[in-house]
Protein backbone atom coordinates (compact mmCIF):
# COMPACT_ATOMS: atom_id res chain seq x y z
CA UNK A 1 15.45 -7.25 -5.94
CA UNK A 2 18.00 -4.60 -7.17
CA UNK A 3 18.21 -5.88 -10.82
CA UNK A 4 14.42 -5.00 -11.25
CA UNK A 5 14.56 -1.65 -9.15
CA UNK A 6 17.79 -1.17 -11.26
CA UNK A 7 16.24 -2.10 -14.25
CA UNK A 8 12.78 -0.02 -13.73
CA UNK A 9 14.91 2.80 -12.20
CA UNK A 10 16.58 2.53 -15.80
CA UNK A 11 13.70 2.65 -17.68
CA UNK A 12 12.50 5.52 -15.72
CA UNK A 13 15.53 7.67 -15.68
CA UNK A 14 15.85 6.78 -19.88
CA UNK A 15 12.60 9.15 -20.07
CA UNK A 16 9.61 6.77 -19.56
CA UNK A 17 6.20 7.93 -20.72
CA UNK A 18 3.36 8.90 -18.00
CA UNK A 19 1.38 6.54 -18.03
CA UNK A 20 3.87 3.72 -18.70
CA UNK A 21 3.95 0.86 -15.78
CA UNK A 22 6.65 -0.83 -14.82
CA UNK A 23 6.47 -3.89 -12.17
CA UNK A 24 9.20 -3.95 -9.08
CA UNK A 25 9.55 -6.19 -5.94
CA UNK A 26 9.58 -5.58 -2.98
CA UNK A 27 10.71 -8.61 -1.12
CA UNK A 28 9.74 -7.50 2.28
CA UNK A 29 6.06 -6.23 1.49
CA UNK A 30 4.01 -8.68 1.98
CA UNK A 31 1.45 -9.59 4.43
CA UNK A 32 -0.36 -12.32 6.06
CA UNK A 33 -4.22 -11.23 3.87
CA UNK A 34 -5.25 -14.41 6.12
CA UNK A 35 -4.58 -12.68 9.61
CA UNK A 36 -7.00 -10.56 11.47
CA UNK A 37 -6.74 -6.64 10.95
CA UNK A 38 -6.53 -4.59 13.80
CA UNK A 39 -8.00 -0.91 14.18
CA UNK A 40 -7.08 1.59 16.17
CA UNK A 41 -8.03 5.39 16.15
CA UNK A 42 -9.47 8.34 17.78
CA UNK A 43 -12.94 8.12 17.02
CA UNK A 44 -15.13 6.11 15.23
CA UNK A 45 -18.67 6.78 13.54
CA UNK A 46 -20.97 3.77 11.93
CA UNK A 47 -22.84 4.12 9.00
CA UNK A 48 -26.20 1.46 9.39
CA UNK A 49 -27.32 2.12 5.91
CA UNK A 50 -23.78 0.99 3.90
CA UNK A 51 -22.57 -0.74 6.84
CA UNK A 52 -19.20 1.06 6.07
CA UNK A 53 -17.32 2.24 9.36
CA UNK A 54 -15.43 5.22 9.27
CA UNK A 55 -12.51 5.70 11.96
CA UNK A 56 -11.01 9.21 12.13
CA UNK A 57 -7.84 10.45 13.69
CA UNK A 58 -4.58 8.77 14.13
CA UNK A 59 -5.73 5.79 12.37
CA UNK A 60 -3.51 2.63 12.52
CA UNK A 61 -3.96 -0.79 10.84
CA UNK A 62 -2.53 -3.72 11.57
CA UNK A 63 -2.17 -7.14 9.59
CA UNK A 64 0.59 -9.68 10.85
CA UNK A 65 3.70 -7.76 9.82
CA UNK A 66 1.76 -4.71 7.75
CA UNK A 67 0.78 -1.46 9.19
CA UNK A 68 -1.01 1.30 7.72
CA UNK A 69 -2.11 4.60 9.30
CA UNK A 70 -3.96 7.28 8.15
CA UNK A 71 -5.73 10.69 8.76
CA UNK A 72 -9.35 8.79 7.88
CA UNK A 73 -9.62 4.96 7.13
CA UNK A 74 -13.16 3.67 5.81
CA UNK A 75 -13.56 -0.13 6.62
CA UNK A 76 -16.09 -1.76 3.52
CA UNK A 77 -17.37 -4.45 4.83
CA UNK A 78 -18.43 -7.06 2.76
CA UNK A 79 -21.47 -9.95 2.73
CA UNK A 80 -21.78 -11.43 6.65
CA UNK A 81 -21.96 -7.61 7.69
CA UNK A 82 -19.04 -6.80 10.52
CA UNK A 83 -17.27 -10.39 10.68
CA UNK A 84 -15.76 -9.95 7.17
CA UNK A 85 -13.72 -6.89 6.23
CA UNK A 86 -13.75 -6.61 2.12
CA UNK A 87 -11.67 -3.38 1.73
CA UNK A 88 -10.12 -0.71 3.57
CA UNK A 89 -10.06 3.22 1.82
CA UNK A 90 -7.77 5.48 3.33
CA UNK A 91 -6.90 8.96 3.42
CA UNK A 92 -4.58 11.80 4.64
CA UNK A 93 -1.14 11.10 5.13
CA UNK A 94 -0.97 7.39 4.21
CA UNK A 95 2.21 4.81 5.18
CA UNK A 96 2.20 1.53 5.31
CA UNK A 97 5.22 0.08 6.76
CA UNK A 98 6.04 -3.56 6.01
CA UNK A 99 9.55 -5.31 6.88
CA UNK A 100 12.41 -2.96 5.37
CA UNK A 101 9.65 -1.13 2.42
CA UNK A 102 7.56 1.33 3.02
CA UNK A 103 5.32 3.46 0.80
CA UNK A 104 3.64 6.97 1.29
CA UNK A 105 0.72 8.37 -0.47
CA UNK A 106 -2.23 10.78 -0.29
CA UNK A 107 -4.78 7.78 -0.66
CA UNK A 108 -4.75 4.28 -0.63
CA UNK A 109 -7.64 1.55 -0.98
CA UNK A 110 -6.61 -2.01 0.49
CA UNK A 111 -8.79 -4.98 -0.76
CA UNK A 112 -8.22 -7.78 1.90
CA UNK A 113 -8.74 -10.71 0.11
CA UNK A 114 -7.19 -10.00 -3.40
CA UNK A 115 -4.21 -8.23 -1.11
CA UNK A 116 -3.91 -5.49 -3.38
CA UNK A 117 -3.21 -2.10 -2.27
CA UNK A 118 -3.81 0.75 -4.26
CA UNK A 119 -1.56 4.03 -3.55
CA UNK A 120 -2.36 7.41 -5.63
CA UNK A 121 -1.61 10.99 -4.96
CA UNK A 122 2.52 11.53 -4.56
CA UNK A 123 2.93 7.74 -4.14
CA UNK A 124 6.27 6.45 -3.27
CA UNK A 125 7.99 3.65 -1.72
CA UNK A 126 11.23 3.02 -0.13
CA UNK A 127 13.47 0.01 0.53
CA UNK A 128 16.36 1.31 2.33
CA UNK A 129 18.44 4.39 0.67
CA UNK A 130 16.51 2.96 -3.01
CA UNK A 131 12.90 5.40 -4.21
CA UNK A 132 10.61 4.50 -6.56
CA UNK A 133 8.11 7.13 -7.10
CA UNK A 134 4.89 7.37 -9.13
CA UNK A 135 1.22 8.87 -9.80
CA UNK A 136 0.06 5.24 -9.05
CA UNK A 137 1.70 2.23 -7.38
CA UNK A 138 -0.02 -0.90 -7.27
CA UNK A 139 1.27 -3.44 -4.05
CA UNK A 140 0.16 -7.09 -3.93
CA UNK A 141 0.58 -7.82 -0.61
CA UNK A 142 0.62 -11.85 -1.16
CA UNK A 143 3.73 -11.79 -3.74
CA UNK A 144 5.50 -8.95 -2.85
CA UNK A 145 5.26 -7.19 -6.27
CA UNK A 146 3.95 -3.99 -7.35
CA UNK A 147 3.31 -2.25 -10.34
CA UNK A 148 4.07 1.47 -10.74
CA UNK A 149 2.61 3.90 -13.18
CA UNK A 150 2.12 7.60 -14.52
CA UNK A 151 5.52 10.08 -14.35
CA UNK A 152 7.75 7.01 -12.73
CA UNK A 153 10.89 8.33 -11.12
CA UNK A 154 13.50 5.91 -9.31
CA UNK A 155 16.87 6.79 -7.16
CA UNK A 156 19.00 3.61 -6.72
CA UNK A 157 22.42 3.45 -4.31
CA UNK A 158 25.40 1.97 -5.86
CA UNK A 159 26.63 -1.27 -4.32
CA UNK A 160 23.33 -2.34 -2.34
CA UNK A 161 22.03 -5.64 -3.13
């Protein structure tokens, strides 16, 4: 895992060009998109006519391993109404925690069965002392790999492996 943070981190520090991805891994996040996903929050309100749920205040999400909380998490359910969560949009504050990584953002939008989550706003993620910062960070939960775009920035310790 450090050659490609090293290597990105390189490519980043050499002066990469918004916009320009580059793809990391993670090793530890990934997550079990077959499990059931757990909500818990303050309140939650029901909206009939999209069938979208909307849970509001100390939001936290759990997936096997994964969690993600939130300020304000809408659940987007897809077809078989309320048995089969499609995606999950969430705002304010968001971390999602996952073995040693975890990744901040203002936003992120987590479709369950591709296991791609989608960070934007001040995204960054962590793997011990190592950063890797960007305008967008793509995570796929099932592979452990993400993809990291717009003004990439990356801060790598010495001797970890």
């Amino acid at each position: 895992m450090l050659r490609v943070l090293t290597l990105a981190g390189l490519l980043a520090l050499g002066g990469a060009a918004p916009g320009l991805a580059q793809t990391v891994a993670f090793g530890g996040m990934r997550a079990d998109t077959s499990a059931p996903v757990e909500v818990t929050a303050d309140s939650l309100r029901v909206v009939q006519a999209t069938g979208e749920a909307v849970f509001t205040g100390n939001v936290l999400i759990g997936q096997g391993d994964m969690r993600l909380s939130a300020a304000t998490v809408t659940v987007i359910y897809g077809e078989g109404g309320q048995q089969r969560i499609k995606a999950l949009d969430a705002s304010g504050g968001v971390t999602l925690v996952s073995g040693e990584d975890a990744a901040e953002a203002a936003q992120a939008v987590y479709d369950v069965d591709s296991g791609q989550v989608v960070l934007t706003g001040d995204a960054i993620v962590t793997r011990g002392d190592s950063v890797l910062a960007g305008d967008r960070i793509e995570v796929n939960l099932r592979d452990g790999t993400a993809a990291v775009s717009g003004r990439v920035r990356s801060v790598l310790q010495p001797g970890q492996q």
